[in-house]
């Protein structure tokens, strides 16, 4: 297969030659570097490469060109090759236009001219963009392949685990291709799904632990005692791991599913400070995990936490199917899960047309379909916009009277202006139907008192927040909904064993802290979770210094 290409576009022959020179110097080994001296020539090259099935990883275009501006060129690139990364080179006077292009054409980045020295200004930006592109376009030889039935809940669980852990995989429907048939013959008789790994090994309906071990993910702790055990690898837990490990603490993070939590599944987080275009939850998670690992934090994946014990000065986290983890301090950052929707027959189709949450990659599997999303918070709004890129129609089902009460305005505006999105307020799902998988739902408009039967095989639910705290037992105080109480929210009659009072994020057990969505009255925003994770490490240091 031909190497992917980077296309440089500028009407000034000397400038485009300089761009090509810099690009070849850095990326020539892995990418073909092409040039165009006009917008029309660039689009001709793009069409030719796409016709020959040769991917273009990135287009770098100047803004001020006669006939067709850089933004006009990149707009057509985005339409014809949506996965291509687009970078605008512009003068300071055009900064406002470039920022607007982030909203209008999903511009990935803009750089002010001149970009010299490229080592400081051009390469770091393109390194990030090309790494993201390469992650989404893995070499076929390195892909995991999954063979199964679309309507199998076990197959859905395997695909979800792979997606949440950012493992590239290719989905093959049973009997839909010769490749799927060959893999089933190799695997022999047995349950589905079949998972074929790049090393040639084949797994039949693997458990989560079996799959994680086969992929080389860490599923067991390596030390007998840590300074800090972080339960949950969402934004709060990962932030705590980065700060604690960077300051010399021995840190282990335990995650039952995959790093990132609910935020890690988001197609785009657009209001996170410092990222004007926004970034995907997968990208944020990938960066945070790499950062934590760089500082020496240890990650234990695919292990469910089932209990907690105080053992003198040590706090013990009990794991299902593995040895306990002991640490001098514990941070509870186990987040929340989506609340179950109560509708007749709905539970019969979970994993077979009804899904709680969705990874960004699932949207590509809904081409031509009518998709229904239930919920009114930011997670639901982000999912709607992601599905709308692929599905024929997306219907947002909202029980309340408006979106503005619970969703950020920038999402509301985009949802209401997206042509293939419909919002149904005052509406709930009151029934389901299907033979072996979901084929339709019944919607009730509470304000009009009307009932509507609609056909769909894809319903994604993003409602409420149920904290994952049952494993804490009776020793850690929680409110009546299960959210952890900390600091000033602790009961006034608490039998606190120390002379000092509880720290701000400390629970009813000294040395056990809580951060992020699992804590009562948290903001339920990525930035606030990251802040609490960082703050918890400061408090852990104070606790450890006094014990």
XYZ file of C-alpha atoms in Angstrom:
547
model
C 0.000 0.000 0.000
C 1.329 3.477 -0.912
C 2.416 5.713 1.902
C -0.170 8.313 2.958
C 0.411 11.836 1.687
C 0.710 15.351 3.072
C -0.379 18.040 0.608
C 1.056 21.578 0.819
C -0.863 24.397 -0.922
C 0.398 27.952 -1.591
C 0.281 30.175 -4.676
C 3.778 31.513 -3.925
C 6.182 29.040 -5.529
C 9.017 29.933 -3.148
C 6.828 29.563 -0.075
C 5.342 26.201 -1.088
C 8.858 24.971 -1.868
C 9.927 25.939 1.649
C 6.910 24.181 3.177
C 7.600 21.034 1.158
C 11.270 21.145 2.172
C 10.383 21.326 5.859
C 7.744 18.621 5.564
C 10.024 16.210 3.730
C 12.802 16.781 6.211
C 10.576 15.678 9.082
C 8.024 13.296 7.544
C 9.503 12.115 4.232
C 10.292 8.659 5.567
C 6.668 7.846 6.404
C 4.651 10.163 4.134
C 4.665 11.314 0.522
C 4.788 15.128 0.401
C 2.814 16.663 -2.492
C 2.505 20.306 -3.554
C -0.049 22.530 -5.283
C 0.210 26.200 -6.290
C -3.532 26.895 -6.383
C -6.716 25.758 -4.771
C -8.007 24.169 -7.954
C -4.788 22.208 -8.420
C -4.973 21.030 -4.813
C -8.505 19.707 -5.306
C -7.461 17.942 -8.517
C -4.645 16.210 -6.638
C -7.033 15.289 -3.830
C -9.555 13.770 -6.279
C -6.812 11.816 -8.057
C -5.433 10.399 -4.797
C -8.886 9.399 -3.549
C -9.678 7.762 -6.890
C -6.512 5.672 -6.559
C -7.389 4.825 -2.927
C -4.306 6.642 -1.684
C -5.060 8.411 1.609
C -4.104 12.023 2.264
C -3.335 12.368 5.941
C -3.085 16.163 6.050
C -3.488 19.274 3.925
C -1.488 22.376 4.848
C -2.828 25.444 3.028
C -2.090 29.143 2.916
C -5.133 31.364 3.462
C -4.528 34.236 1.026
C -4.554 32.832 -2.496
C -6.187 34.270 -5.643
C -9.308 32.582 -6.899
C -9.844 30.327 -3.911
C -8.880 31.058 -0.328
C -7.266 28.482 1.918
C -10.471 28.085 3.911
C -12.424 27.437 0.707
C -9.913 24.761 -0.256
C -9.986 23.132 3.162
C -13.786 23.213 3.232
C -13.873 21.032 0.122
C -11.141 18.796 1.503
C -13.260 18.275 4.617
C -16.291 17.366 2.473
C -14.439 14.956 0.178
C -12.075 13.387 2.732
C -13.544 13.915 6.229
C -10.698 12.132 8.034
C -7.928 14.258 6.520
C -6.354 16.687 8.999
C -6.535 20.297 7.796
C -4.085 23.010 8.836
C -4.279 26.689 7.805
C -1.239 28.965 7.487
C -2.382 32.539 7.914
C -1.309 36.085 8.678
C -2.116 37.733 12.003
C -4.744 39.913 10.299
C -6.721 36.760 9.391
C -6.776 35.254 12.879
C -10.489 35.973 13.354
C -11.297 34.246 10.061
C -9.234 31.237 11.098
C -11.027 30.971 14.452
C -14.372 31.137 12.662
C -13.209 28.298 10.412
C -12.888 26.090 13.486
C -16.673 26.289 13.809
C -17.530 26.406 10.104
C -15.364 23.631 8.657
C -13.943 21.928 11.766
C -10.470 23.320 11.057
C -7.992 21.238 13.016
C -5.438 23.989 13.618
C -4.122 27.293 12.304
C -0.572 28.663 12.420
C 0.556 32.241 12.009
C 3.166 32.892 9.326
C 6.097 32.675 9.357
C 6.298 29.210 10.937
C 10.089 29.343 11.422
C 11.708 27.607 13.117
C 9.658 24.540 12.119
C 11.091 22.532 15.035
C 9.317 24.890 17.443
C 6.178 25.936 15.571
C 5.277 23.604 12.695
C 6.435 20.132 13.666
C 4.833 19.911 17.152
C 1.423 20.766 15.661
C 1.713 18.353 12.740
C 3.135 15.629 14.976
C -0.070 15.723 17.026
C -2.361 15.809 13.993
C -0.565 13.001 12.173
C -0.458 10.840 15.283
C -4.236 11.212 15.628
C -4.706 10.404 11.937
C -2.460 7.331 12.140
C -4.344 6.070 15.198
C -7.566 6.146 13.196
C -5.958 4.479 10.161
C -3.942 1.556 11.479
C -2.051 -0.811 9.239
C -4.343 -3.752 8.421
C -1.657 -6.141 9.686
C -1.857 -4.603 13.179
C -5.650 -4.609 13.454
C -7.729 -6.783 15.737
C -10.597 -8.441 13.859
C -13.926 -9.257 15.501
C -16.373 -11.699 13.896
C -19.882 -11.980 15.284
C -23.551 -11.098 15.006
C -24.561 -7.455 15.164
C -27.387 -8.213 17.580
C -25.296 -10.211 20.056
C -24.911 -8.487 23.430
C -21.647 -10.378 24.037
C -20.260 -9.195 20.702
C -21.253 -5.644 21.616
C -19.397 -5.961 24.932
C -16.200 -7.047 23.158
C -16.425 -4.258 20.594
C -17.115 -1.726 23.356
C -14.125 -2.891 25.406
C -11.847 -2.548 22.388
C -13.225 0.883 21.480
C -13.012 2.216 25.042
C -9.406 1.045 25.326
C -8.570 2.639 21.951
C -7.605 -0.675 20.364
C -8.146 -0.424 16.572
C -10.370 -3.240 15.357
C -12.251 -4.272 12.238
C -15.803 -5.559 12.576
C -16.817 -8.505 10.369
C -20.430 -9.631 10.315
C -20.948 -13.408 10.240
C -21.526 -14.692 6.672
C -21.067 -11.192 5.243
C -17.580 -11.691 3.817
C -15.090 -14.370 2.803
C -12.707 -13.066 5.457
C -15.271 -13.661 8.211
C -15.893 -17.197 6.925
C -12.168 -17.972 6.870
C -11.669 -16.740 10.421
C -14.555 -18.865 11.684
C -13.030 -21.919 10.015
C -9.692 -21.215 11.677
C -11.348 -20.720 15.057
C -13.327 -23.968 14.853
C -16.656 -24.664 16.489
C -17.654 -22.576 19.486
C -19.384 -19.467 20.742
C -19.231 -16.063 19.097
C -17.675 -13.570 18.876
C -14.331 -14.645 17.486
C -11.459 -12.233 18.131
C -8.400 -12.564 15.856
C -5.274 -10.833 17.159
C -2.391 -9.469 15.056
C -0.042 -12.182 16.362
C -2.227 -14.861 14.762
C -3.938 -16.105 17.926
C -7.719 -16.494 17.917
C -10.059 -16.165 20.923
C -13.571 -17.597 21.144
C -16.020 -15.421 23.145
C -13.275 -14.226 25.514
C -13.994 -12.769 28.926
C -12.878 -9.193 29.502
C -9.861 -10.381 31.501
C -8.891 -12.915 28.813
C -9.143 -10.246 26.128
C -7.171 -7.707 28.164
C -4.414 -10.210 28.912
C -4.217 -11.251 25.251
C -3.859 -7.605 24.227
C -1.036 -7.113 26.691
C -2.974 -4.764 28.973
C -1.948 -4.740 32.628
C -4.557 -6.531 34.782
C -2.586 -7.091 38.019
C -0.728 -4.871 40.447
C 3.014 -5.450 40.733
C 3.748 -4.092 44.229
C 2.615 -5.043 47.706
C 2.161 -1.477 49.006
C 1.580 1.867 47.265
C 1.474 5.432 48.511
C -1.790 6.056 46.661
C -4.375 3.796 45.054
C -6.692 5.639 42.665
C -9.967 3.854 41.946
C -11.230 5.000 38.564
C -9.353 6.284 35.516
C -11.638 9.094 34.425
C -10.408 12.709 34.249
C -10.213 13.037 38.052
C -8.351 9.763 38.540
C -5.926 10.347 35.673
C -5.180 13.898 36.847
C -4.439 12.584 40.331
C -2.179 9.891 38.884
C -0.206 12.427 36.852
C 0.305 14.853 39.739
C 1.014 12.186 42.363
C 3.459 10.210 40.218
C 5.231 13.363 39.042
C 5.824 14.265 42.682
C 7.409 10.922 43.515
C 4.514 8.972 45.011
C 4.087 5.280 44.165
C 0.706 5.285 42.419
C -1.575 2.576 41.063
C -4.799 3.278 39.171
C -7.531 0.618 39.057
C -10.131 0.789 36.281
C -12.817 -1.824 35.634
C -13.451 -0.875 32.022
C -11.072 1.504 30.266
C -9.283 4.796 30.962
C -11.273 7.949 30.324
C -14.596 7.113 31.967
C -17.644 8.695 30.354
C -15.526 11.611 29.163
C -13.306 9.187 27.266
C -16.271 8.168 25.095
C -17.076 11.720 24.029
C -16.701 12.481 20.331
C -15.743 16.068 21.110
C -15.098 18.109 24.256
C -15.290 21.646 22.929
C -15.211 23.765 26.090
C -11.995 22.414 27.627
C -9.506 25.201 28.256
C -6.651 25.487 25.781
C -8.188 23.542 22.874
C -10.032 26.025 20.635
C -11.183 23.295 18.230
C -11.961 20.985 21.112
C -10.598 17.478 21.436
C -12.104 14.039 21.561
C -12.430 12.147 24.805
C -10.193 9.467 23.329
C -7.493 12.036 22.567
C -7.654 13.544 26.054
C -7.497 10.075 27.594
C -4.592 8.965 25.411
C -2.588 12.051 26.392
C -3.364 11.646 30.093
C -2.531 7.923 30.194
C 0.769 8.519 28.397
C 1.583 11.354 30.791
C 0.816 9.247 33.868
C 2.890 6.343 32.534
C 5.783 8.680 31.785
C 5.929 9.647 35.462
C 5.722 6.020 36.594
C 2.066 5.561 37.548
C 0.880 1.962 37.237
C -2.416 1.022 35.592
C -4.530 -2.050 36.416
C -7.336 -2.538 33.882
C -10.387 -4.799 33.532
C -10.613 -5.373 37.288
C -13.773 -4.543 39.189
C -13.377 -3.184 42.709
C -15.660 -5.131 45.036
C -14.730 -3.973 48.528
C -12.756 -1.720 50.832
C -11.094 -2.344 54.200
C -9.126 -0.349 56.754
C -6.136 -2.334 57.990
C -4.504 -0.149 60.621
C -2.521 2.563 58.794
C -3.135 0.848 55.453
C -6.197 1.076 53.216
C -7.048 -2.029 51.169
C -8.949 -2.078 47.870
C -10.427 -5.510 47.138
C -10.515 -6.651 43.514
C -12.597 -9.300 41.795
C -10.432 -12.209 40.682
C -7.151 -10.695 41.846
C -5.147 -9.983 44.980
C -6.046 -6.966 47.132
C -4.194 -3.698 46.620
C -2.897 -2.022 49.764
C -1.990 1.649 49.907
C -1.315 4.337 52.488
C -4.055 6.496 50.931
C -6.948 5.926 48.532
C -8.671 8.268 46.080
C -12.227 7.325 45.109
C -12.683 8.566 41.536
C -14.898 5.764 40.265
C -17.283 8.163 38.546
C -20.859 7.452 37.590
C -22.698 5.225 35.152
C -25.787 6.056 33.128
C -29.017 5.447 34.982
C -31.243 2.677 33.641
C -34.306 3.777 31.745
C -37.546 2.293 33.002
C -39.723 1.283 30.053
C -41.618 -1.958 29.333
C -39.468 -4.521 27.533
C -36.476 -2.217 27.229
C -34.094 -4.433 29.214
C -34.747 -7.270 26.753
C -32.896 -5.371 24.036
C -29.856 -4.023 25.915
C -26.852 -4.756 23.690
C -29.199 -5.609 20.804
C -30.400 -2.175 19.760
C -30.596 -0.459 23.164
C -27.278 0.924 24.425
C -26.232 2.958 27.457
C -23.699 5.526 26.317
C -21.740 5.269 23.080
C -18.132 5.515 22.002
C -17.338 7.948 19.214
C -16.570 5.103 16.797
C -20.056 3.585 17.072
C -21.517 6.373 14.972
C -19.872 4.986 11.830
C -22.015 1.867 12.136
C -25.293 3.809 11.841
C -24.995 4.976 8.223
C -28.445 5.341 6.668
C -30.292 4.610 9.924
C -32.708 6.534 12.144
C -30.988 6.875 15.518
C -32.714 7.880 18.756
C -30.733 9.477 21.600
C -32.321 9.827 25.037
C -31.062 12.549 27.382
C -30.570 16.287 27.714
C -27.096 16.771 29.174
C -23.864 17.547 27.322
C -23.020 13.872 26.816
C -26.291 13.378 24.926
C -25.741 16.531 22.877
C -22.237 15.506 21.840
C -23.510 12.059 20.853
C -26.301 13.565 18.728
C -23.860 15.680 16.724
C -21.514 12.747 16.232
C -24.293 10.404 15.049
C -25.621 13.132 12.753
C -22.437 12.891 10.662
C -23.382 9.360 9.598
C -27.024 8.517 10.347
C -29.895 9.449 8.051
C -31.737 11.075 10.941
C -31.057 11.570 14.655
C -33.923 12.178 17.076
C -33.117 13.580 20.521
C -35.749 12.443 23.026
C -36.020 14.813 25.992
C -38.390 14.403 28.920
C -38.125 18.071 29.962
C -39.393 21.282 28.417
C -36.084 22.588 27.040
C -32.467 21.747 26.295
C -31.053 24.961 27.716
C -31.743 23.923 31.314
C -29.164 21.130 31.269
C -27.034 21.486 28.129
C -24.310 23.982 27.192
C -25.533 26.675 24.806
C -22.945 25.930 22.110
C -24.322 22.382 21.834
C -27.933 23.550 21.836
C -27.222 25.972 18.992
C -25.501 23.355 16.845
C -28.194 20.734 17.482
C -31.004 23.097 16.501
C -29.204 24.063 13.278
C -28.199 20.572 12.140
C -30.584 19.585 9.304
C -30.915 15.868 10.060
C -31.492 16.310 13.813
C -34.961 16.450 15.364
C -35.618 17.369 19.003
C -38.720 15.976 20.716
C -39.389 17.671 24.044
C -41.811 16.426 26.740
C -41.283 12.938 25.297
C -40.452 9.541 26.781
C -40.004 5.979 25.539
C -42.920 3.931 26.857
C -42.570 0.719 24.861
C -40.318 -1.410 22.662
C -40.765 -4.134 20.059
C -38.640 -6.499 18.026
C -37.860 -10.094 17.153
C -34.439 -11.004 18.518
C -33.318 -7.373 18.402
C -34.864 -3.924 18.648
C -37.033 -2.993 15.682
C -39.115 -0.128 17.044
C -40.080 1.985 20.058
C -43.189 3.730 21.320
C -42.851 7.429 22.147
C -45.300 9.349 24.309
C -45.537 13.140 24.055
C -46.606 14.038 27.586
C -47.662 17.591 26.700
C -49.925 16.538 23.825
C -50.925 13.168 25.259
C -50.113 11.528 21.921
C -48.413 8.175 21.295
C -46.194 7.496 18.289
C -44.835 4.164 17.037
C -41.499 4.586 15.252
C -39.152 2.123 13.570
C -35.549 2.072 14.777
C -32.855 -0.411 15.691
C -30.552 2.078 17.407
C -31.372 3.756 20.719
C -28.618 5.296 22.841
C -29.390 6.379 26.388
C -27.591 9.149 28.287
C -29.662 9.877 31.383
C -28.904 10.587 35.007
C -25.881 9.615 37.017
C -25.623 6.576 39.268
C -22.410 6.671 41.353
C -20.223 3.564 41.545
C -19.803 3.479 45.313
C -21.460 0.288 46.576
C -18.013 -1.290 47.024
C -17.147 1.201 49.785
C -19.384 -0.504 52.337
C -20.670 1.256 55.456
C -17.457 2.927 56.606
C -17.440 5.673 53.943
C -20.368 8.070 54.372
C -22.598 8.677 51.348
C -25.865 10.475 50.691
C -29.140 8.713 49.928
C -28.244 8.510 46.215
C -24.840 6.958 46.858
C -22.643 10.016 46.242
C -19.627 10.277 48.558
C -19.655 12.949 51.266
C -16.428 14.866 51.804
C -15.034 17.662 53.985
C -17.709 20.172 55.034
C -20.507 17.922 53.751
C -19.729 15.176 56.283
C -22.305 14.633 59.055
C -21.798 16.866 62.071
C -22.124 13.876 64.399
C -19.373 11.964 62.585
C -17.085 9.990 64.894
C -13.893 11.448 63.417
C -10.822 9.753 64.977
C -8.202 12.490 64.452
C -7.535 15.767 66.254
C -7.650 17.741 63.002
C -10.827 18.030 60.998
C -11.351 16.292 57.619
C -9.643 17.865 54.635
C -11.796 19.366 51.886
C -11.933 16.210 49.714
C -11.488 13.696 52.532
C -14.222 11.184 53.298
C -15.406 9.879 56.668
C -12.356 7.562 56.684
C -9.037 9.419 57.173
C -6.733 8.905 54.200
C -9.584 8.110 51.828
C -10.409 10.964 49.456
C -12.976 11.466 46.697
C -12.869 13.537 43.509
C -14.910 14.035 40.359
C -18.456 12.950 39.569
C -18.586 10.429 42.412
C -18.539 13.248 44.981
C -21.775 14.925 46.068
C -22.515 18.247 44.352
C -19.605 17.973 41.935
C -19.913 20.074 38.771
C -20.012 17.110 36.336
C -17.527 18.806 34.014
C -14.180 17.501 32.776
C -12.237 20.581 33.866
C -13.616 20.520 37.404
C -12.877 16.783 37.706
C -9.285 17.375 36.604
C -9.002 20.185 39.149
C -10.313 18.030 41.977
C -7.958 15.211 41.004
C -5.001 17.585 41.191
C -6.231 19.096 44.473
C -6.631 15.657 46.039
C -2.899 14.983 45.621
C -2.056 18.096 47.633
C -4.318 16.778 50.407
C -2.836 13.274 50.156
C 0.604 14.780 50.713
C -0.655 16.545 53.842
C -2.213 13.335 55.111
C 0.890 11.220 54.467
C 3.175 13.807 56.060
C 1.217 13.576 59.307
C 1.055 9.764 59.516
